[in-house]
Amino acid sequence: MYDFLIAPFADFAFMRSALYGSLALALSSCPVGVFLMLRRMSLTGDAMAHAILPGAATGFLLFGLQIVPMTIGGLIAGVVVALGAGAVSRFTIQKEDASMAAFYLISLALGVLMVSVRGSSVDLMHVLFGTVLALNNDALTLIGVITAITLFTLAIFWRALVAECLDPLFLRSVSRFGTPVHFIFLALVVLNLVGGFQALGTLLSVGLMMLPAAAARFWTVRLEPMIALAILIGAVSCVAGLLISYHFSLPSGPAIILSAGVIYLASIVAGTRGILNSRVRHHRHRTA
C-alpha cells in the first residue's frame, strides 16, 4: 500500500510539485466551478478556457515555453474575449452564449495556428493538454498566488455572488454592485483557467473546475457543503490521477480529469440526489 499510494510522492520531487500544484488548483477552481454551475454558465467556462489560447500562443511565439509571458498573454486574451462577448450581447441582438461561442471558436483556431507556425506538435500538445508533471517553482508560485486571490475575493464578495446566483436582476435593482460583481466573477474564472492552463492545458483546465462541482450537486443542495465537497472531489481526483499516471505510464492531465469524471458518473448513480435514491424516494412515495 505504501509503495502504491505514498512512495511516488515521497521519492520524487516532480510528483510532489505536481501534487502541490494540482491541489492548489482544486482549492481555487472548484468553488468557482460551483458558482458557474449554479449560474448556468458551465459552458462559459469551457469557452473561456479556449479563449486564452491566442494569448498563451503569443507568449510562446515571443518567449518560448516560459510561464510568465504565456500567463500574461492568456490573461489578456481571456479578458478581451469576455469583454468582447459581453459587448456584442449588450449592443446587438445576439445573446451572450452565441457571441461567446463565436469568440472562443475564433480564439481556438487562431491559437492553434499560432503555435503550429513556430512550434512542433510536441509544443502544441503541451499548450493544449498541459504538463502537470513539469511544474517548476515559478508555476507553483503563480498557482499559489491565484489561489490566494481567488479565496480572498470569494470571501469579500460572498454575499453578492450568492445573491447574483439566486436572482441577478434583483441584485442589480437594489445594489449598484450587481454588474461589477459579474465582471469580477468572470475575472476569477479567467484567472483560474490561466492557472489551470499551466498544469492541464487549455483544453482540460475547465475539467477540474466543472466536474467536481457537477458531482457535488448530486450530494447536497446547500452551497457551503457543495463547495467543500467539490474541493474534496477535486483533491481526490488530483491524487488519483497522478497515481494512475505514475503507475500505468499515462498522461497526467487526462488521468486527473478522467478520475473526476468517474466520480461524477458514480455521483449520478449513487448520490443522495442521484438516480438510485430518486427511484427509492419515488417508490416510497407511491407505496405510502
CSV table of N, CA, C and O in Angstrom, one decimal, residues 141-185:
chain,number,residue,atom,x,y,z
A,141,THR,N,4.4,29.0,-7.7
A,141,THR,CA,4.2,30.3,-7.1
A,141,THR,C,3.0,31.0,-7.8
A,141,THR,O,2.1,31.6,-7.1
A,142,LEU,N,2.9,30.9,-9.1
A,142,LEU,CA,1.8,31.5,-9.8
A,142,LEU,C,0.5,30.9,-9.4
A,142,LEU,O,-0.5,31.6,-9.1
A,143,ILE,N,0.4,29.6,-9.3
A,143,ILE,CA,-0.8,28.9,-8.9
A,143,ILE,C,-1.2,29.3,-7.5
A,143,ILE,O,-2.3,29.5,-7.1
A,144,GLY,N,-0.2,29.4,-6.6
A,144,GLY,CA,-0.4,29.8,-5.2
A,144,GLY,C,-1.0,31.2,-5.1
A,144,GLY,O,-1.9,31.4,-4.3
A,145,VAL,N,-0.5,32.1,-5.9
A,145,VAL,CA,-1.0,33.5,-5.9
A,145,VAL,C,-2.4,33.5,-6.4
A,145,VAL,O,-3.3,34.2,-5.8
A,146,ILE,N,-2.7,32.8,-7.5
A,146,ILE,CA,-4.1,32.7,-8.0
A,146,ILE,C,-5.0,32.2,-7.0
A,146,ILE,O,-6.1,32.7,-6.8
A,147,THR,N,-4.6,31.1,-6.3
A,147,THR,CA,-5.4,30.5,-5.2
A,147,THR,C,-5.7,31.5,-4.1
A,147,THR,O,-6.9,31.7,-3.7
A,148,ALA,N,-4.7,32.3,-3.7
A,148,ALA,CA,-4.9,33.2,-2.6
A,148,ALA,C,-5.8,34.4,-3.1
A,148,ALA,O,-6.7,34.8,-2.3
A,149,ILE,N,-5.6,34.9,-4.3
A,149,ILE,CA,-6.5,35.9,-4.8
A,149,ILE,C,-7.9,35.4,-4.9
A,149,ILE,O,-8.9,36.2,-4.5
A,150,THR,N,-8.1,34.2,-5.4
A,150,THR,CA,-9.5,33.7,-5.6
A,150,THR,C,-10.2,33.6,-4.2
A,150,THR,O,-11.3,34.0,-4.1
A,151,LEU,N,-9.5,32.9,-3.3
A,151,LEU,CA,-10.2,32.7,-1.9
A,151,LEU,C,-10.5,34.1,-1.3
A,151,LEU,O,-11.5,34.2,-0.6
A,152,PHE,N,-9.6,35.0,-1.4
A,152,PHE,CA,-9.8,36.3,-0.8
A,152,PHE,C,-11.0,37.0,-1.4
A,152,PHE,O,-11.8,37.6,-0.7
A,153,THR,N,-11.0,37.0,-2.8
A,153,THR,CA,-12.1,37.7,-3.5
A,153,THR,C,-13.5,37.0,-3.2
A,153,THR,O,-14.5,37.7,-3.0
A,154,LEU,N,-13.5,35.7,-3.1
A,154,LEU,CA,-14.7,35.0,-2.8
A,154,LEU,C,-15.2,35.4,-1.4
A,154,LEU,O,-16.4,35.5,-1.1
A,155,ALA,N,-14.3,35.5,-0.4
A,155,ALA,CA,-14.7,35.9,0.9
A,155,ALA,C,-15.2,37.3,1.0
A,155,ALA,O,-16.2,37.6,1.7
A,156,ILE,N,-14.6,38.2,0.2
A,156,ILE,CA,-15.1,39.6,0.2
A,156,ILE,C,-16.4,39.7,-0.4
A,156,ILE,O,-17.3,40.4,0.1
A,157,PHE,N,-16.6,39.1,-1.6
A,157,PHE,CA,-17.9,39.3,-2.4
A,157,PHE,C,-18.8,38.1,-2.2
A,157,PHE,O,-19.7,37.9,-3.1
A,158,TRP,N,-18.7,37.3,-1.2
A,158,TRP,CA,-19.5,36.1,-1.0
A,158,TRP,C,-21.0,36.4,-1.1
A,158,TRP,O,-21.7,35.8,-1.9
A,159,ARG,N,-21.5,37.3,-0.3
A,159,ARG,CA,-23.0,37.6,-0.3
A,159,ARG,C,-23.5,38.1,-1.6
A,159,ARG,O,-24.5,37.7,-2.1
A,160,ALA,N,-22.7,38.9,-2.3
A,160,ALA,CA,-23.1,39.4,-3.6
A,160,ALA,C,-23.1,38.3,-4.7
A,160,ALA,O,-24.0,38.2,-5.5
A,161,LEU,N,-22.1,37.4,-4.6
A,161,LEU,CA,-22.1,36.3,-5.6
A,161,LEU,C,-23.2,35.4,-5.3
A,161,LEU,O,-23.8,34.9,-6.3
A,162,VAL,N,-23.6,35.1,-4.1
A,162,VAL,CA,-24.7,34.2,-3.8
A,162,VAL,C,-26.0,34.9,-4.3
A,162,VAL,O,-26.9,34.2,-4.9
A,163,ALA,N,-26.2,36.2,-4.0
A,163,ALA,CA,-27.4,36.9,-4.4
A,163,ALA,C,-27.5,36.9,-5.9
A,163,ALA,O,-28.6,36.7,-6.5
A,164,GLU,N,-26.4,37.0,-6.7
A,164,GLU,CA,-26.5,37.1,-8.1
A,164,GLU,C,-26.8,35.7,-8.7
A,164,GLU,O,-27.5,35.5,-9.7
A,165,CYS,N,-26.4,34.6,-8.0
A,165,CYS,CA,-26.7,33.3,-8.4
A,165,CYS,C,-28.2,33.1,-8.3
A,165,CYS,O,-28.9,32.4,-9.2
A,166,LEU,N,-28.8,33.6,-7.2
A,166,LEU,CA,-30.3,33.4,-7.0
A,166,LEU,C,-31.1,34.2,-7.8
A,166,LEU,O,-32.1,33.8,-8.4
A,167,ASP,N,-30.8,35.5,-7.9
A,167,ASP,CA,-31.6,36.5,-8.6
A,167,ASP,C,-30.8,37.7,-9.1
A,167,ASP,O,-30.8,38.7,-8.4
A,168,PRO,N,-30.1,37.6,-10.2
A,168,PRO,CA,-29.2,38.7,-10.6
A,168,PRO,C,-30.0,40.0,-10.9
A,168,PRO,O,-29.4,41.1,-10.6
A,169,LEU,N,-31.2,39.9,-11.4
A,169,LEU,CA,-32.0,41.1,-11.7
A,169,LEU,C,-32.3,41.8,-10.4
A,169,LEU,O,-32.3,43.1,-10.3
A,170,PHE,N,-32.6,41.1,-9.4
A,170,PHE,CA,-32.9,41.7,-8.1
A,170,PHE,C,-31.7,42.4,-7.5
A,170,PHE,O,-31.8,43.5,-7.0
A,171,LEU,N,-30.6,41.7,-7.6
A,171,LEU,CA,-29.3,42.3,-7.1
A,171,LEU,C,-29.0,43.7,-7.8
A,171,LEU,O,-28.7,44.6,-7.1
A,172,ARG,N,-29.2,43.7,-9.1
A,172,ARG,CA,-28.9,44.9,-9.8
A,172,ARG,C,-29.9,46.0,-9.5
A,172,ARG,O,-29.6,47.2,-9.7
A,173,SER,N,-31.2,45.6,-9.1
A,173,SER,CA,-32.2,46.6,-8.9
A,173,SER,C,-32.0,47.2,-7.5
A,173,SER,O,-32.4,48.4,-7.3
A,174,VAL,N,-31.4,46.5,-6.5
A,174,VAL,CA,-31.2,47.0,-5.2
A,174,VAL,C,-29.8,47.5,-4.9
A,174,VAL,O,-29.5,48.1,-3.8
A,175,SER,N,-28.9,47.1,-5.8
A,175,SER,CA,-27.5,47.5,-5.5
A,175,SER,C,-26.8,47.8,-6.8
A,175,SER,O,-27.0,47.3,-7.8
A,176,ARG,N,-25.9,48.8,-6.7
A,176,ARG,CA,-25.1,49.2,-7.8
A,176,ARG,C,-23.9,48.2,-8.1
A,176,ARG,O,-23.1,48.4,-9.0
A,177,PHE,N,-23.7,47.3,-7.2
A,177,PHE,CA,-22.6,46.3,-7.3
A,177,PHE,C,-22.9,45.1,-8.2
A,177,PHE,O,-22.1,44.2,-8.4
A,178,GLY,N,-24.1,45.0,-8.7
A,178,GLY,CA,-24.5,43.8,-9.5
A,178,GLY,C,-23.6,43.6,-10.7
A,178,GLY,O,-23.1,42.5,-10.9
A,179,THR,N,-23.5,44.6,-11.5
A,179,THR,CA,-22.7,44.5,-12.7
A,179,THR,C,-21.2,44.3,-12.4
A,179,THR,O,-20.5,43.5,-13.0
A,180,PRO,N,-20.7,45.1,-11.5
A,180,PRO,CA,-19.2,44.9,-11.2
A,180,PRO,C,-18.9,43.5,-10.6
A,180,PRO,O,-17.9,42.9,-11.0
A,181,VAL,N,-19.9,43.0,-9.8
A,181,VAL,CA,-19.6,41.7,-9.3
A,181,VAL,C,-19.6,40.6,-10.4
A,181,VAL,O,-18.8,39.7,-10.4
A,182,HIS,N,-20.5,40.8,-11.4
A,182,HIS,CA,-20.5,39.9,-12.5
A,182,HIS,C,-19.1,39.8,-13.2
A,182,HIS,O,-18.6,38.8,-13.5
A,183,PHE,N,-18.6,41.0,-13.5
A,183,PHE,CA,-17.3,41.1,-14.2
A,183,PHE,C,-16.1,40.6,-13.3
A,183,PHE,O,-15.2,40.0,-13.7
A,184,ILE,N,-16.2,40.9,-12.0
A,184,ILE,CA,-15.2,40.3,-11.0
A,184,ILE,C,-15.3,38.8,-11.0
A,184,ILE,O,-14.2,38.2,-11.0
A,185,PHE,N,-16.5,38.2,-11.1
A,185,PHE,CA,-16.6,36.8,-11.2
A,185,PHE,C,-16.0,36.2,-12.5
A,185,PHE,O,-15.2,35.2,-12.4
